Amino acid sequence: MSWKTKVSWKIEASTLLLVGLSLCATHSLYAGRAPKRPHILHIAQVTVLSTDIPAASTFYAKTLGPDLNSQAAARDCNWCETLPGNPFFIVNREQMVSLAVAPTPVPSNLIGEVTLVTDDLSELFKYLTAQKIQFTPKLISGIRHWDMIGIGYSALSVIDPEGHRIRFIGKAKLPIPPDRPLMPIPSGEQQIIHAGFIVHDRAAIEHFYKDILGFRPYWHGGMKDDQTDWVSMQVPDGVDWLEFMVNVSPDADQRVRGIMNHIAIGVTDIHATEAQLRKNGWTGTEQPKIGRDGKWQLNLYDPDDTRVEFMEFTPTQKPCCSEYTGPHPGQKP
């Protein structure tokens, strides 16, 4: 081991010790009361796994805009971390889609991680601990969001009951440049409104998200009026949601899995969106249609068949199967 490695190791060990002492002190301070769940506000990032990063980068550049993995571009994002080697595409000032190399063997779900924003990461640390939910604090260098639970810690990662990785970050506080004030996501611009993945044990998943994390029912429906194939649950304190795709065969092929494990981009006008996508170079044969949820949608597929669903924020007709029970994007939760 070189002297540089030893010094680096000692610095990291010292940092971890300080974090541990800080957390122990915090635990003692709050030992007399049950921690409350902090607000969970919206989706900040979805990481999509790819077996061909150059091809995927080309697709997402035509779909969402150019790869903005540079410090100069990242300054336009309120909370973005430095992501060396990983292409990322800013959807708006609060959200982005990033790419990562799929491991070998390639997993059945190529939605690698969904990142959610909380207004108090330290309170979430205590809340998850009290709920006996295992999580991993993440040590990040060069961070741009500073709601930390300790020195250098700026994120918590959990694995839900079916193995989906969910990461929490703190809402950006300081420093924000004076010419770039922190603003909510404007309702009229492109947004990540949901991410979906296959679920086999609906009861376990709903207990985790609804009972523990506080997610709220938004809508459920299916291919037939009397069955439920999709369950949408909104973040507790916002309008974005996770969509649980149930009744999917364990033997489903990659094409079906790619349809089910997906991301959705909210837009105001699906036909204008289609025109812009074709202007950008998209040549798919899909056409806009009204989904079972009553909203206009347009489906695109990346080189690994992961679906990117463009969807209007509000329904244009009555949905099948159930009524909406939460506000739509652009409305107050």
mmCIF file of C-alpha atoms in Angstrom:
data_model
loop_
_atom_site.group_PDB
_atom_site.id
_atom_site.type_symbol
_atom_site.label_atom_id
_atom_site.label_comp_id
_atom_site.label_asym_id
_atom_site.label_seq_id
_atom_site.Cartn_x
_atom_site.Cartn_y
_atom_site.Cartn_z
ATOM 1 C CA MET A 1 0.000 0.000 0.000
ATOM 2 C CA SER A 2 1.457 3.377 -1.042
ATOM 3 C CA TRP A 3 1.739 6.302 1.364
ATOM 4 C CA LYS A 4 -0.939 8.156 -0.659
ATOM 5 C CA THR A 5 -3.324 5.235 -0.253
ATOM 6 C CA LYS A 6 -2.623 5.093 3.479
ATOM 7 C CA VAL A 7 -3.265 8.815 3.874
ATOM 8 C CA SER A 8 -6.453 8.583 1.836
ATOM 9 C CA TRP A 9 -7.612 5.606 3.898
ATOM 10 C CA LYS A 10 -6.895 7.418 7.164
ATOM 11 C CA ILE A 11 -8.773 10.522 6.015
ATOM 12 C CA GLU A 12 -11.800 8.449 4.999
ATOM 13 C CA ALA A 13 -11.667 6.468 8.258
ATOM 14 C CA SER A 14 -11.532 9.737 10.240
ATOM 15 C CA THR A 15 -14.482 11.076 8.273
ATOM 16 C CA LEU A 16 -16.512 7.945 8.962
ATOM 17 C CA LEU A 17 -15.653 8.152 12.671
ATOM 18 C CA LEU A 18 -16.824 11.771 12.842
ATOM 19 C CA VAL A 19 -20.038 10.846 11.053
ATOM 20 C CA GLY A 20 -20.595 7.976 13.456
ATOM 21 C CA LEU A 21 -20.063 10.198 16.501
ATOM 22 C CA SER A 22 -22.390 12.826 15.039
ATOM 23 C CA LEU A 23 -25.102 10.258 14.408
ATOM 24 C CA CYS A 24 -24.731 8.772 17.896
ATOM 25 C CA ALA A 25 -25.153 12.242 19.399
ATOM 26 C CA THR A 26 -28.185 12.852 17.227
ATOM 27 C CA HIS A 27 -29.668 9.508 18.233
ATOM 28 C CA SER A 28 -29.274 10.372 21.934
ATOM 29 C CA LEU A 29 -30.869 13.765 21.413
ATOM 30 C CA TYR A 30 -33.964 12.285 19.767
ATOM 31 C CA ALA A 31 -34.193 9.093 21.797
ATOM 32 C CA GLY A 32 -37.191 10.421 23.705
ATOM 33 C CA ARG A 33 -39.514 10.747 20.718
ATOM 34 C CA ALA A 34 -40.449 8.733 17.664
ATOM 35 C CA PRO A 35 -38.976 10.271 14.513
ATOM 36 C CA LYS A 36 -41.482 11.568 11.996
ATOM 37 C CA ARG A 37 -41.165 10.994 8.295
ATOM 38 C CA PRO A 38 -39.956 14.128 6.531
ATOM 39 C CA HIS A 39 -41.565 15.309 3.317
ATOM 40 C CA ILE A 40 -40.862 13.307 0.160
ATOM 41 C CA LEU A 41 -41.341 15.793 -2.637
ATOM 42 C CA HIS A 42 -40.690 14.527 -6.151
ATOM 43 C CA ILE A 43 -38.573 12.408 -8.479
ATOM 44 C CA ALA A 44 -35.175 13.973 -9.086
ATOM 45 C CA GLN A 45 -33.464 11.390 -11.264
ATOM 46 C CA VAL A 46 -33.964 8.047 -12.960
ATOM 47 C CA THR A 47 -30.922 5.973 -13.866
ATOM 48 C CA VAL A 48 -31.432 3.735 -16.891
ATOM 49 C CA LEU A 49 -29.080 0.803 -17.452
ATOM 50 C CA SER A 50 -27.820 0.189 -20.961
ATOM 51 C CA THR A 51 -25.871 -2.508 -22.784
ATOM 52 C CA ASP A 52 -24.780 0.028 -25.409
ATOM 53 C CA ILE A 53 -24.068 3.444 -23.935
ATOM 54 C CA PRO A 54 -23.207 5.189 -27.247
ATOM 55 C CA ALA A 55 -26.457 4.002 -28.877
ATOM 56 C CA ALA A 56 -28.480 4.867 -25.789
ATOM 57 C CA SER A 57 -26.860 8.306 -25.616
ATOM 58 C CA THR A 58 -27.882 8.975 -29.202
ATOM 59 C CA PHE A 59 -31.457 7.926 -28.468
ATOM 60 C CA TYR A 60 -31.820 10.031 -25.317
ATOM 61 C CA ALA A 61 -30.155 13.026 -26.969
ATOM 62 C CA LYS A 62 -32.887 12.942 -29.634
ATOM 63 C CA THR A 63 -35.524 12.331 -26.966
ATOM 64 C CA LEU A 64 -34.550 14.637 -24.100
ATOM 65 C CA GLY A 65 -31.736 16.847 -25.375
ATOM 66 C CA PRO A 66 -27.929 16.684 -25.461
ATOM 67 C CA ASP A 67 -25.764 14.852 -22.923
ATOM 68 C CA LEU A 68 -24.928 17.512 -20.341
ATOM 69 C CA ASN A 69 -22.205 15.700 -18.419
ATOM 70 C CA SER A 70 -19.968 18.714 -17.933
ATOM 71 C CA GLN A 71 -19.462 21.090 -15.038
ATOM 72 C CA ALA A 72 -20.538 24.068 -17.124
ATOM 73 C CA ALA A 73 -23.848 22.477 -18.065
ATOM 74 C CA ALA A 74 -24.430 21.077 -14.585
ATOM 75 C CA ARG A 75 -24.566 24.615 -13.196
ATOM 76 C CA ASP A 76 -28.026 24.893 -14.724
ATOM 77 C CA CYS A 77 -29.252 22.084 -12.456
ATOM 78 C CA ASN A 78 -30.139 22.964 -8.851
ATOM 79 C CA TRP A 79 -28.892 19.794 -7.239
ATOM 80 C CA CYS A 80 -26.873 17.788 -9.789
ATOM 81 C CA GLU A 81 -23.844 15.814 -8.700
ATOM 82 C CA THR A 82 -20.790 15.311 -10.824
ATOM 83 C CA LEU A 83 -21.280 12.031 -12.681
ATOM 84 C CA PRO A 84 -17.920 11.165 -14.282
ATOM 85 C CA GLY A 85 -18.333 8.837 -17.238
ATOM 86 C CA ASN A 86 -22.124 8.635 -17.058
ATOM 87 C CA PRO A 87 -24.102 10.530 -19.692
ATOM 88 C CA PHE A 88 -27.017 12.454 -18.259
ATOM 89 C CA PHE A 89 -29.823 14.451 -19.768
ATOM 90 C CA ILE A 90 -31.444 17.309 -17.920
ATOM 91 C CA VAL A 91 -35.238 17.229 -18.216
ATOM 92 C CA ASN A 92 -35.649 20.480 -16.263
ATOM 93 C CA ARG A 93 -33.812 22.304 -13.483
ATOM 94 C CA GLU A 94 -34.928 19.761 -10.880
ATOM 95 C CA GLN A 95 -34.830 16.462 -12.781
ATOM 96 C CA MET A 96 -32.628 14.392 -15.054
ATOM 97 C CA VAL A 97 -32.211 10.982 -16.654
ATOM 98 C CA SER A 98 -28.791 9.350 -16.421
ATOM 99 C CA LEU A 99 -27.319 6.285 -18.104
ATOM 100 C CA ALA A 100 -25.163 3.585 -16.544
ATOM 101 C CA VAL A 101 -23.555 0.480 -17.983
ATOM 102 C CA ALA A 102 -25.683 -2.621 -17.358
ATOM 103 C CA PRO A 103 -23.805 -5.253 -15.355
ATOM 104 C CA THR A 104 -23.205 -8.805 -16.548
ATOM 105 C CA PRO A 105 -25.414 -10.777 -16.538
ATOM 106 C CA VAL A 106 -27.870 -8.129 -17.683
ATOM 107 C CA PRO A 107 -30.638 -7.679 -15.062
ATOM 108 C CA SER A 108 -34.272 -8.167 -16.001
ATOM 109 C CA ASN A 109 -35.091 -4.609 -14.897
ATOM 110 C CA LEU A 110 -33.083 -1.867 -16.612
ATOM 111 C CA ILE A 111 -34.481 0.918 -14.421
ATOM 112 C CA GLY A 112 -31.384 0.948 -12.271
ATOM 113 C CA GLU A 113 -32.387 3.513 -9.669
ATOM 114 C CA VAL A 114 -35.041 6.108 -8.911
ATOM 115 C CA THR A 115 -33.926 9.139 -6.899
ATOM 116 C CA LEU A 116 -36.445 10.980 -4.730
ATOM 117 C CA VAL A 117 -36.082 14.349 -2.999
ATOM 118 C CA THR A 118 -36.737 14.830 0.710
ATOM 119 C CA ASP A 119 -36.701 18.111 2.602
ATOM 120 C CA ASP A 120 -34.711 16.664 5.503
ATOM 121 C CA LEU A 121 -32.247 13.861 4.933
ATOM 122 C CA SER A 122 -31.177 13.661 8.574
ATOM 123 C CA GLU A 123 -34.779 13.160 9.702
ATOM 124 C CA LEU A 124 -35.220 10.473 7.055
ATOM 125 C CA PHE A 125 -32.125 8.720 8.426
ATOM 126 C CA LYS A 126 -33.712 8.628 11.865
ATOM 127 C CA TYR A 127 -37.137 7.663 10.533
ATOM 128 C CA LEU A 128 -35.853 4.716 8.482
ATOM 129 C CA THR A 129 -33.778 3.589 11.448
ATOM 130 C CA ALA A 130 -36.845 3.660 13.701
ATOM 131 C CA GLN A 131 -38.818 1.709 11.083
ATOM 132 C CA LYS A 132 -36.012 -0.885 10.923
ATOM 133 C CA ILE A 133 -35.538 -0.281 7.195
ATOM 134 C CA GLN A 134 -32.034 -1.100 6.008
ATOM 135 C CA PHE A 135 -30.363 1.659 4.024
ATOM 136 C CA THR A 136 -26.931 2.718 2.855
ATOM 137 C CA PRO A 137 -25.625 6.257 3.385
ATOM 138 C CA LYS A 138 -23.703 7.375 0.319
ATOM 139 C CA LEU A 139 -20.455 9.305 0.493
ATOM 140 C CA ILE A 140 -20.171 11.728 -2.402
ATOM 141 C CA SER A 141 -17.396 14.132 -3.252
ATOM 142 C CA GLY A 142 -18.043 17.353 -5.136
ATOM 143 C CA ILE A 143 -21.703 17.417 -4.121
ATOM 144 C CA ARG A 144 -23.903 20.390 -4.965
ATOM 145 C CA HIS A 145 -26.722 19.700 -2.530
ATOM 146 C CA TRP A 146 -25.937 20.184 1.111
ATOM 147 C CA ASP A 147 -28.715 18.818 3.259
ATOM 148 C CA MET A 148 -26.429 16.190 4.747
ATOM 149 C CA ILE A 149 -26.678 13.738 7.617
ATOM 150 C CA GLY A 150 -22.982 14.009 8.352
ATOM 151 C CA ILE A 151 -19.688 14.997 6.855
ATOM 152 C CA GLY A 152 -19.819 14.203 3.157
ATOM 153 C CA TYR A 153 -23.020 12.172 3.281
ATOM 154 C CA SER A 154 -25.625 13.446 0.861
ATOM 155 C CA ALA A 155 -27.798 10.456 -0.057
ATOM 156 C CA LEU A 156 -29.484 7.370 1.382
ATOM 157 C CA SER A 157 -30.170 4.275 -0.713
ATOM 158 C CA VAL A 158 -32.772 1.646 0.115
ATOM 159 C CA ILE A 159 -33.821 -1.546 -1.612
ATOM 160 C CA ASP A 160 -37.571 -2.137 -1.704
ATOM 161 C CA PRO A 161 -39.113 -5.585 -1.059
ATOM 162 C CA GLU A 162 -38.672 -6.598 -4.713
ATOM 163 C CA GLY A 163 -35.130 -5.389 -5.165
ATOM 164 C CA HIS A 164 -35.719 -1.977 -6.756
ATOM 165 C CA ARG A 165 -33.132 0.598 -5.736
ATOM 166 C CA ILE A 166 -34.524 3.878 -4.392
ATOM 167 C CA ARG A 167 -32.216 6.725 -3.476
ATOM 168 C CA PHE A 168 -33.090 9.802 -1.410
ATOM 169 C CA ILE A 169 -31.313 13.130 -1.626
ATOM 170 C CA GLY A 170 -31.827 16.339 0.296
ATOM 171 C CA LYS A 171 -33.557 19.272 -1.346
ATOM 172 C CA ALA A 172 -30.996 21.837 -2.490
ATOM 173 C CA LYS A 173 -30.481 24.569 0.048
ATOM 174 C CA LEU A 174 -27.062 26.224 -0.147
ATOM 175 C CA PRO A 175 -25.101 27.324 -1.965
ATOM 176 C CA ILE A 176 -27.397 28.482 -4.784
ATOM 177 C CA PRO A 177 -25.898 31.202 -6.989
ATOM 178 C CA PRO A 178 -27.811 34.495 -6.583
ATOM 179 C CA ASP A 179 -28.721 34.530 -10.271
ATOM 180 C CA ARG A 180 -30.207 31.018 -10.066
ATOM 181 C CA PRO A 181 -32.890 31.059 -7.336
ATOM 182 C CA LEU A 182 -34.359 27.752 -6.211
ATOM 183 C CA MET A 183 -37.748 27.384 -7.872
ATOM 184 C CA PRO A 184 -40.395 24.659 -8.040
ATOM 185 C CA ILE A 185 -40.707 22.748 -11.285
ATOM 186 C CA PRO A 186 -42.813 24.921 -13.619
ATOM 187 C CA SER A 187 -46.015 23.054 -14.406
ATOM 188 C CA GLY A 188 -45.853 23.773 -18.130
ATOM 189 C CA GLU A 189 -42.421 22.350 -18.905
ATOM 190 C CA GLN A 190 -41.260 18.804 -19.569
ATOM 191 C CA GLN A 191 -41.126 16.730 -16.374
ATOM 192 C CA ILE A 192 -40.408 13.211 -15.190
ATOM 193 C CA ILE A 193 -43.853 12.395 -13.812
ATOM 194 C CA HIS A 194 -43.419 8.717 -13.012
ATOM 195 C CA ALA A 195 -41.284 5.615 -13.186
ATOM 196 C CA GLY A 196 -42.711 2.125 -13.409
ATOM 197 C CA PHE A 197 -41.455 -1.359 -12.685
ATOM 198 C CA ILE A 198 -42.693 -4.923 -12.474
ATOM 199 C CA VAL A 199 -44.042 -6.032 -9.098
ATOM 200 C CA HIS A 200 -44.928 -9.604 -8.146
ATOM 201 C CA ASP A 201 -45.901 -9.128 -4.485
ATOM 202 C CA ARG A 202 -48.288 -6.180 -4.503
ATOM 203 C CA ALA A 203 -49.089 -6.423 -0.797
ATOM 204 C CA ALA A 204 -45.435 -6.212 0.251
ATOM 205 C CA ILE A 205 -44.743 -3.325 -2.113
ATOM 206 C CA GLU A 206 -47.804 -1.340 -1.011
ATOM 207 C CA HIS A 207 -46.901 -1.880 2.646
ATOM 208 C CA PHE A 208 -43.409 -0.510 2.020
ATOM 209 C CA TYR A 209 -44.396 2.508 -0.036
ATOM 210 C CA LYS A 210 -47.787 3.331 1.450
ATOM 211 C CA ASP A 211 -47.566 2.306 5.094
ATOM 212 C CA ILE A 212 -43.902 3.112 5.728
ATOM 213 C CA LEU A 213 -42.980 5.840 3.251
ATOM 214 C CA GLY A 214 -46.406 7.461 3.083
ATOM 215 C CA PHE A 215 -47.114 7.204 -0.654
ATOM 216 C CA ARG A 216 -50.727 7.929 -1.661
ATOM 217 C CA PRO A 217 -52.992 6.079 -4.136
ATOM 218 C CA TYR A 218 -53.386 7.980 -7.412
ATOM 219 C CA TRP A 219 -55.046 5.611 -9.884
ATOM 220 C CA HIS A 220 -55.260 1.917 -10.735
ATOM 221 C CA GLY A 221 -56.463 0.162 -13.857
ATOM 222 C CA GLY A 222 -55.972 -2.677 -16.271
ATOM 223 C CA MET A 223 -56.466 -3.992 -19.752
ATOM 224 C CA LYS A 224 -59.983 -4.987 -18.690
ATOM 225 C CA ASP A 225 -62.332 -2.866 -16.622
ATOM 226 C CA ASP A 226 -62.646 -5.455 -13.871
ATOM 227 C CA GLN A 227 -58.944 -6.146 -13.303
ATOM 228 C CA THR A 228 -55.943 -4.261 -11.977
ATOM 229 C CA ASP A 229 -52.684 -4.475 -13.904
ATOM 230 C CA TRP A 230 -51.212 -1.099 -12.970
ATOM 231 C CA VAL A 231 -51.135 0.581 -9.555
ATOM 232 C CA SER A 232 -49.992 4.200 -9.342
ATOM 233 C CA MET A 233 -48.941 5.672 -5.992
ATOM 234 C CA GLN A 234 -47.867 9.294 -5.606
ATOM 235 C CA VAL A 235 -45.042 10.569 -3.460
ATOM 236 C CA PRO A 236 -46.435 11.756 -0.105
ATOM 237 C CA ASP A 237 -45.902 15.460 -0.672
ATOM 238 C CA GLY A 238 -45.939 15.932 -4.427
ATOM 239 C CA VAL A 239 -47.572 14.789 -7.639
ATOM 240 C CA ASP A 240 -44.989 12.420 -9.184
ATOM 241 C CA TRP A 241 -45.708 8.735 -8.802
ATOM 242 C CA LEU A 242 -44.381 5.213 -9.028
ATOM 243 C CA GLU A 243 -46.337 2.745 -11.133
ATOM 244 C CA PHE A 244 -46.372 -0.895 -10.079
ATOM 245 C CA MET A 245 -46.878 -3.241 -13.018
ATOM 246 C CA VAL A 246 -48.569 -6.357 -11.631
ATOM 247 C CA ASN A 247 -49.760 -9.595 -13.263
ATOM 248 C CA VAL A 248 -46.611 -9.865 -15.389
ATOM 249 C CA SER A 249 -45.375 -13.390 -16.047
ATOM 250 C CA PRO A 250 -42.031 -14.248 -14.421
ATOM 251 C CA ASP A 251 -41.052 -15.663 -17.825
ATOM 252 C CA ALA A 252 -41.783 -12.431 -19.721
ATOM 253 C CA ASP A 253 -39.232 -11.713 -22.437
ATOM 254 C CA GLN A 254 -37.082 -8.590 -22.615
ATOM 255 C CA ARG A 255 -39.521 -6.793 -24.911
ATOM 256 C CA VAL A 256 -42.352 -7.161 -22.386
ATOM 257 C CA ARG A 257 -40.082 -6.301 -19.457
ATOM 258 C CA GLY A 258 -38.920 -3.189 -21.307
ATOM 259 C CA ILE A 259 -42.521 -2.061 -21.767
ATOM 260 C CA MET A 260 -43.287 -2.571 -18.088
ATOM 261 C CA ASN A 261 -40.059 -1.180 -16.581
ATOM 262 C CA HIS A 262 -40.228 2.367 -17.892
ATOM 263 C CA ILE A 263 -40.066 6.097 -17.324
ATOM 264 C CA ALA A 264 -42.681 8.713 -18.185
ATOM 265 C CA ILE A 265 -42.130 12.303 -19.277
ATOM 266 C CA GLY A 266 -45.052 14.675 -18.743
ATOM 267 C CA VAL A 267 -45.859 17.214 -21.457
ATOM 268 C CA THR A 268 -48.640 19.701 -22.119
ATOM 269 C CA ASP A 269 -49.352 18.736 -25.757
ATOM 270 C CA ILE A 270 -48.602 15.233 -27.032
ATOM 271 C CA HIS A 271 -48.982 16.145 -30.694
ATOM 272 C CA ALA A 272 -46.575 19.059 -30.408
ATOM 273 C CA THR A 273 -44.206 16.723 -28.593
ATOM 274 C CA GLU A 274 -44.394 14.155 -31.378
ATOM 275 C CA ALA A 275 -43.647 16.850 -33.960
ATOM 276 C CA GLN A 276 -40.610 18.010 -32.006
ATOM 277 C CA LEU A 277 -39.328 14.442 -31.541
ATOM 278 C CA ARG A 278 -39.526 13.824 -35.284
ATOM 279 C CA LYS A 279 -37.784 17.116 -35.894
ATOM 280 C CA ASN A 280 -35.051 15.897 -33.532
ATOM 281 C CA GLY A 281 -34.589 12.774 -35.635
ATOM 282 C CA TRP A 282 -36.869 10.202 -34.001
ATOM 283 C CA THR A 283 -38.261 7.910 -36.719
ATOM 284 C CA GLY A 284 -40.462 5.509 -34.751
ATOM 285 C CA THR A 285 -43.774 4.189 -36.021
ATOM 286 C CA GLU A 286 -45.701 4.723 -32.765
ATOM 287 C CA GLN A 287 -48.541 7.229 -32.850
ATOM 288 C CA PRO A 288 -50.129 9.201 -29.979
ATOM 289 C CA LYS A 289 -53.094 7.469 -28.379
ATOM 290 C CA ILE A 290 -55.338 7.869 -25.371
ATOM 291 C CA GLY A 291 -54.432 5.357 -22.681
ATOM 292 C CA ARG A 292 -56.710 3.519 -20.318
ATOM 293 C CA ASP A 293 -56.043 6.268 -17.802
ATOM 294 C CA GLY A 294 -57.670 8.821 -20.116
ATOM 295 C CA LYS A 295 -54.412 10.631 -20.934
ATOM 296 C CA TRP A 296 -52.765 11.135 -24.306
ATOM 297 C CA GLN A 297 -49.503 9.206 -24.540
ATOM 298 C CA LEU A 298 -46.740 8.349 -26.987
ATOM 299 C CA ASN A 299 -44.343 5.444 -26.438
ATOM 300 C CA LEU A 300 -40.707 5.391 -27.524
ATOM 301 C CA TYR A 301 -38.177 2.598 -26.907
ATOM 302 C CA ASP A 302 -34.457 2.911 -26.331
ATOM 303 C CA PRO A 303 -31.939 0.442 -27.861
ATOM 304 C CA ASP A 304 -32.505 -1.996 -24.969
ATOM 305 C CA ASP A 305 -36.302 -1.760 -25.376
ATOM 306 C CA THR A 306 -36.784 0.310 -22.227
ATOM 307 C CA ARG A 307 -39.937 2.335 -22.771
ATOM 308 C CA VAL A 308 -39.933 6.130 -22.561
ATOM 309 C CA GLU A 309 -43.564 7.165 -22.278
ATOM 310 C CA PHE A 310 -44.529 10.733 -23.103
ATOM 311 C CA MET A 311 -47.814 11.565 -21.380
ATOM 312 C CA GLU A 312 -49.980 14.643 -21.054
ATOM 313 C CA PHE A 313 -50.262 15.953 -17.515
ATOM 314 C CA THR A 314 -54.052 15.730 -17.278
ATOM 315 C CA PRO A 315 -56.644 13.318 -18.684
ATOM 316 C CA THR A 316 -58.688 14.256 -21.712
ATOM 317 C CA GLN A 317 -61.432 11.740 -20.939
ATOM 318 C CA LYS A 318 -62.720 9.658 -18.053
ATOM 319 C CA PRO A 319 -60.289 6.868 -17.091
ATOM 320 C CA CYS A 320 -61.224 3.229 -16.987
ATOM 321 C CA CYS A 321 -61.442 1.112 -13.887
ATOM 322 C CA SER A 322 -61.125 3.739 -11.127
ATOM 323 C CA GLU A 323 -61.261 7.476 -10.500
ATOM 324 C CA TYR A 324 -58.172 9.540 -9.833
ATOM 325 C CA THR A 325 -57.678 10.103 -6.110
ATOM 326 C CA GLY A 326 -54.818 12.611 -6.202
ATOM 327 C CA PRO A 327 -53.872 15.840 -7.968
ATOM 328 C CA HIS A 328 -52.313 15.796 -11.414
ATOM 329 C CA PRO A 329 -48.899 17.283 -12.222
ATOM 330 C CA GLY A 330 -49.191 21.051 -12.247
ATOM 331 C CA GLN A 331 -51.748 20.981 -9.433
ATOM 332 C CA LYS A 332 -50.995 21.408 -5.736
ATOM 333 C CA PRO A 333 -50.747 18.126 -3.779
#
